[in-house]
CSV table of C-alpha atoms in Angstrom, one decimal:
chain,number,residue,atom,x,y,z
Q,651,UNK,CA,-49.7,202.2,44.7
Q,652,UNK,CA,-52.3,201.4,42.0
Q,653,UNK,CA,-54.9,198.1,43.1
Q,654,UNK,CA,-54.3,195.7,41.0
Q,655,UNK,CA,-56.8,192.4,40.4
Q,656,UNK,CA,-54.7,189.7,42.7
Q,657,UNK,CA,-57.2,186.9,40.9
Q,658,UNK,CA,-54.9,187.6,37.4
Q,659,UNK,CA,-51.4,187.4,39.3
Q,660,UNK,CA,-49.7,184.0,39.0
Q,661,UNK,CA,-49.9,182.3,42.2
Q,662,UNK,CA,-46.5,182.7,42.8
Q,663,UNK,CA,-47.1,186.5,42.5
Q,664,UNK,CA,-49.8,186.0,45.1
Q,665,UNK,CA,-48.0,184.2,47.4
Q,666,UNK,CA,-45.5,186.8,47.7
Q,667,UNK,CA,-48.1,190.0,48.5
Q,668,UNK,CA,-49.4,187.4,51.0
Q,669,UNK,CA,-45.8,187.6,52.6
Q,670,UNK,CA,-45.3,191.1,52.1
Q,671,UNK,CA,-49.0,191.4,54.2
Q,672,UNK,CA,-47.9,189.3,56.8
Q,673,UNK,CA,-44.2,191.2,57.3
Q,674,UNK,CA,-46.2,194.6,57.2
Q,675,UNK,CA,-48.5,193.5,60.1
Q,676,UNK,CA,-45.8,191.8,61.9
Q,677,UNK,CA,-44.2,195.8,61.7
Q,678,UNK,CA,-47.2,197.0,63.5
Q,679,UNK,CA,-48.9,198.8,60.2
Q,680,UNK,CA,-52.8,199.0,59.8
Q,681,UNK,CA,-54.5,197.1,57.5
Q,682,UNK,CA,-56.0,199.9,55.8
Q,683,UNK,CA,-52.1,201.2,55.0
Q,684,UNK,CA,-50.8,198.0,54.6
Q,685,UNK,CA,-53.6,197.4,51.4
Q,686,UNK,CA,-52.1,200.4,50.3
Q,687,UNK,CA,-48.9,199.8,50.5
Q,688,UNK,CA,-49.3,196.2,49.0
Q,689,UNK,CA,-51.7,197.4,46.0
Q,690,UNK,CA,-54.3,195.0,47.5
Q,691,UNK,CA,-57.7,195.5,48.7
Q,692,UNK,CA,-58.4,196.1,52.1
Q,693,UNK,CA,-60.7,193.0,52.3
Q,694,UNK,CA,-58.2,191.2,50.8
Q,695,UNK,CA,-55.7,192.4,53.3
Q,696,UNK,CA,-58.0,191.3,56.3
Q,697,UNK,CA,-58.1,187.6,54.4
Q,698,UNK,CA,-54.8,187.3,54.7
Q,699,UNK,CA,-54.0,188.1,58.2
Q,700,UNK,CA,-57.0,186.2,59.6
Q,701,UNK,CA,-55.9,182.9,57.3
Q,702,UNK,CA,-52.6,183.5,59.0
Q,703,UNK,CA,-53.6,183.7,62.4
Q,704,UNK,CA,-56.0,180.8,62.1
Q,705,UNK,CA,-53.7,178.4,60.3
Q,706,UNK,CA,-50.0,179.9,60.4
Q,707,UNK,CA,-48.1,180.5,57.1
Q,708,UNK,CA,-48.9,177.0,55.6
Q,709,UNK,CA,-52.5,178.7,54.4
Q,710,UNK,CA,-50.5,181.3,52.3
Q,711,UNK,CA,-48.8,178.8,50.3
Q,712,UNK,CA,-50.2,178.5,46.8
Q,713,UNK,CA,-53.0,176.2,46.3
Q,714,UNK,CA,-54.8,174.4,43.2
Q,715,UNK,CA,-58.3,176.1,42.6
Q,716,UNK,CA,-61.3,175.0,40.9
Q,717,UNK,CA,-62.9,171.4,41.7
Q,718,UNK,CA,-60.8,168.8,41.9
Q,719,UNK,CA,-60.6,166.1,39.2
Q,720,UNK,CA,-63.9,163.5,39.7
Q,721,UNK,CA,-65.4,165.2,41.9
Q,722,UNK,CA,-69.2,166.0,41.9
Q,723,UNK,CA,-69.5,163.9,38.5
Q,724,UNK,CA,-72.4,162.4,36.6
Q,725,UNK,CA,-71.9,159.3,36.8
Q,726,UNK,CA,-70.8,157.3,39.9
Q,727,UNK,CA,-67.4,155.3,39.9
Q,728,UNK,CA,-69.4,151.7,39.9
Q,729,UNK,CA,-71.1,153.4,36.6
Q,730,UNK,CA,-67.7,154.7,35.1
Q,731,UNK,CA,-65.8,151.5,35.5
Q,732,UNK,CA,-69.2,149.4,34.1
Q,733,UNK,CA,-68.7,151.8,30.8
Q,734,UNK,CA,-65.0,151.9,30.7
Q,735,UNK,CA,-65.6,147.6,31.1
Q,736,UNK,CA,-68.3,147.7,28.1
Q,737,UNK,CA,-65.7,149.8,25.6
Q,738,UNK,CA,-62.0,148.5,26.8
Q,739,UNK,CA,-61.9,144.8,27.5
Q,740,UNK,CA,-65.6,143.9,25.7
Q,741,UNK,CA,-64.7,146.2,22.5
Q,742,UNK,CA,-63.7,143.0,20.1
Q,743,UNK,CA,-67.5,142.0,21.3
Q,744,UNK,CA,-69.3,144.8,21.8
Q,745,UNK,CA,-68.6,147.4,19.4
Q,746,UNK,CA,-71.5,149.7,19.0
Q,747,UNK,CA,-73.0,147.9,16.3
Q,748,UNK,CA,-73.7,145.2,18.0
Q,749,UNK,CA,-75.2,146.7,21.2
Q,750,UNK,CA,-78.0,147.8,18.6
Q,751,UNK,CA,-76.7,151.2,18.2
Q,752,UNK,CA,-75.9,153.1,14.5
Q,753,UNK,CA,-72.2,153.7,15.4
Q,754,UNK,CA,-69.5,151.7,13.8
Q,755,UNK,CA,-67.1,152.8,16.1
Q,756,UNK,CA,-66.6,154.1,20.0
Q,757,UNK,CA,-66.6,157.7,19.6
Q,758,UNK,CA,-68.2,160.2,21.9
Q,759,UNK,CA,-71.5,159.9,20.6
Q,760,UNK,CA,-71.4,156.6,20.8
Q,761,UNK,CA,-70.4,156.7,24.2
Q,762,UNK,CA,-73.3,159.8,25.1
Q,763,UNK,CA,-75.4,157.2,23.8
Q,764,UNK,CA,-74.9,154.1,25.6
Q,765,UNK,CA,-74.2,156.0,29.1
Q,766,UNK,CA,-78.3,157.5,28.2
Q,767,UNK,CA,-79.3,153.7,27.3
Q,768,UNK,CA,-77.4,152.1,30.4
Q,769,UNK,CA,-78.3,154.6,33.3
Q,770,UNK,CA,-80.4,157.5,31.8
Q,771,UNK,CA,-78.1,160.3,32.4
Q,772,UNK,CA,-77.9,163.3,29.7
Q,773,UNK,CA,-74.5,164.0,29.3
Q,774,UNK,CA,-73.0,166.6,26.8
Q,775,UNK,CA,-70.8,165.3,24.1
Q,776,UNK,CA,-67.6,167.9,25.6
Q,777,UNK,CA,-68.6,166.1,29.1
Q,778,UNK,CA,-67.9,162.7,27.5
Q,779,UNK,CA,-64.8,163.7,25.8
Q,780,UNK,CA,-63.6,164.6,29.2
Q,781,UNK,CA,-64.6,161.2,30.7
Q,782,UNK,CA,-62.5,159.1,27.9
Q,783,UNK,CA,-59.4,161.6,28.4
Q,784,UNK,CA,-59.8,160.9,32.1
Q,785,UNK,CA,-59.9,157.0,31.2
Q,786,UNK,CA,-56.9,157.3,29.2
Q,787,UNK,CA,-58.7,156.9,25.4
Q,788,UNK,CA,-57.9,159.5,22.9
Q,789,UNK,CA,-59.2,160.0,19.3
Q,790,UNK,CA,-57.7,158.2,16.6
Q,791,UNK,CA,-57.0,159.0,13.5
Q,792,UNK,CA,-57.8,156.3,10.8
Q,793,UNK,CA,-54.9,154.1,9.5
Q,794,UNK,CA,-52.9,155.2,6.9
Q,795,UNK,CA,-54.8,152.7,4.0
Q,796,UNK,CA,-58.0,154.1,4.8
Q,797,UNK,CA,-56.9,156.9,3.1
Q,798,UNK,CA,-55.3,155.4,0.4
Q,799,UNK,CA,-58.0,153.1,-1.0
Q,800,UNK,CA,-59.0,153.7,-4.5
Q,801,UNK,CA,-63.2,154.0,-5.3
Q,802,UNK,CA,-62.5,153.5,-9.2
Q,803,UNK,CA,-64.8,151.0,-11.2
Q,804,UNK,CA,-63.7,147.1,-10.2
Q,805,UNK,CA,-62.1,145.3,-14.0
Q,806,UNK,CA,-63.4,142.5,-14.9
Q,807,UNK,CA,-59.4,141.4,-14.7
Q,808,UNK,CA,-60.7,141.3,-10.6
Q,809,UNK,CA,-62.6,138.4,-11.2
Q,810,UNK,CA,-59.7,135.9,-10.9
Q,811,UNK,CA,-59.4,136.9,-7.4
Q,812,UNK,CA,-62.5,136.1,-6.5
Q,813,UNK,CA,-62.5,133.0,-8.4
Q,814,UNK,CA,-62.7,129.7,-7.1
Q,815,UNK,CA,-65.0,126.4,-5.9
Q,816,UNK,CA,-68.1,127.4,-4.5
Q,817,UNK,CA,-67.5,131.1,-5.2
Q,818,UNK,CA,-69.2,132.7,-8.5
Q,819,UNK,CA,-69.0,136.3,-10.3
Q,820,UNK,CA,-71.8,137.6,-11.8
Q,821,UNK,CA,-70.6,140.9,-13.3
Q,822,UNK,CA,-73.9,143.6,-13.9
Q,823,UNK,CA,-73.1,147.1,-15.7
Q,824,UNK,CA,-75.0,149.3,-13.5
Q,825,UNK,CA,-74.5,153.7,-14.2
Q,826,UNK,CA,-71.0,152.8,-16.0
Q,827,UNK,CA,-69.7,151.1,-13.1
Q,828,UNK,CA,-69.2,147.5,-12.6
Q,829,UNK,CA,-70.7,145.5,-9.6
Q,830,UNK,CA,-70.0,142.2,-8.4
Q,831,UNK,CA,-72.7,140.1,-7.3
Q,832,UNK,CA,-71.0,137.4,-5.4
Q,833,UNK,CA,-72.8,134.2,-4.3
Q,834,UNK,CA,-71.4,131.1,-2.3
């Protein structure tokens, strides 16, 4: 039987050579005829046996790879919750703006940005947008009349809007456009 790469099987795929390895050596076959039997490896084969024998068929079973979620991060969980405190219940307050920074908004620059200010750690900008998806905050899109506002030239007809005591117009011609120069 051809080798094939175990790491690109599904590990449900994986899990069953892992059985088929373990019912060959039960049978009494050698490793070296069971890896070919199996289309694995013989180091692979010898993993399998020795994981086995150490900790019974429990270590066959399928298991999550990679690091696990928060783990080995950049910022300690004192630091996280101190930023996710500063953008969720202080955002009415503390926008961006008003920390002193040029953002209007919390986005992920915004966010780079303040975690360098607060405790001068370098983040990438993808490393921050996994920090907010693991806090729950997703982009937004801007509301619907964002979109729809019109830039023309304001009418002197918008005058009577702004009319009233204490409030004057002054209307200057500026590049074909009109500006109003509003004072109290």
């Amino acid at each position: 039987m051809e080798k094939d790469d175990a790491r690109k099987l599904s590990p449900l795929a994986q899990h069953e050579r892992r059985k088929q390895v373990i019912r060959a050596h039960k049978r009494g076959r050698a490793r070296s005829q069971i890896a070919e039997e199996v289309g694995l490896s013989y180091t692979a084969v010898t993993k399998t046996i020795a994981r086995y024998e150490q900790d019974g068929a429990a270590s066959l079973a399928p298991r999550t790879r990679g690091r696990r979620s928060g783990q080995n991060c950049a910022l300690t969980e004192a630091q996280e919750q101190a930023i996710q405190r500063t953008i969720y219940y202080q955002s009415c307050d503390k926008r961006p703006e008003r920390l002193k920074m040029q953002f209007a908004l919390w986005s992920r620059a915004a966010v780079m940005e303040l975690i360098k200010h607060e405790y001068d750690v370098e983040l990438h900008v993808r490393s921050v947008g996994k920090y907010l998806k693991r806090w729950g905050l997703t982009p937004q899109k801007p509301i619907k009349r964002a979109y729809e506002q019109s830039h023309g030239p304001v009418k002197p007809s918008d005058a009577a809007d702004f009319s009233g005591p204490g409030f004057r117009v002054d209307w200057k011609v500026t590049i074909g456009q009109h500006q109003a120069a509003c004072s109290a």
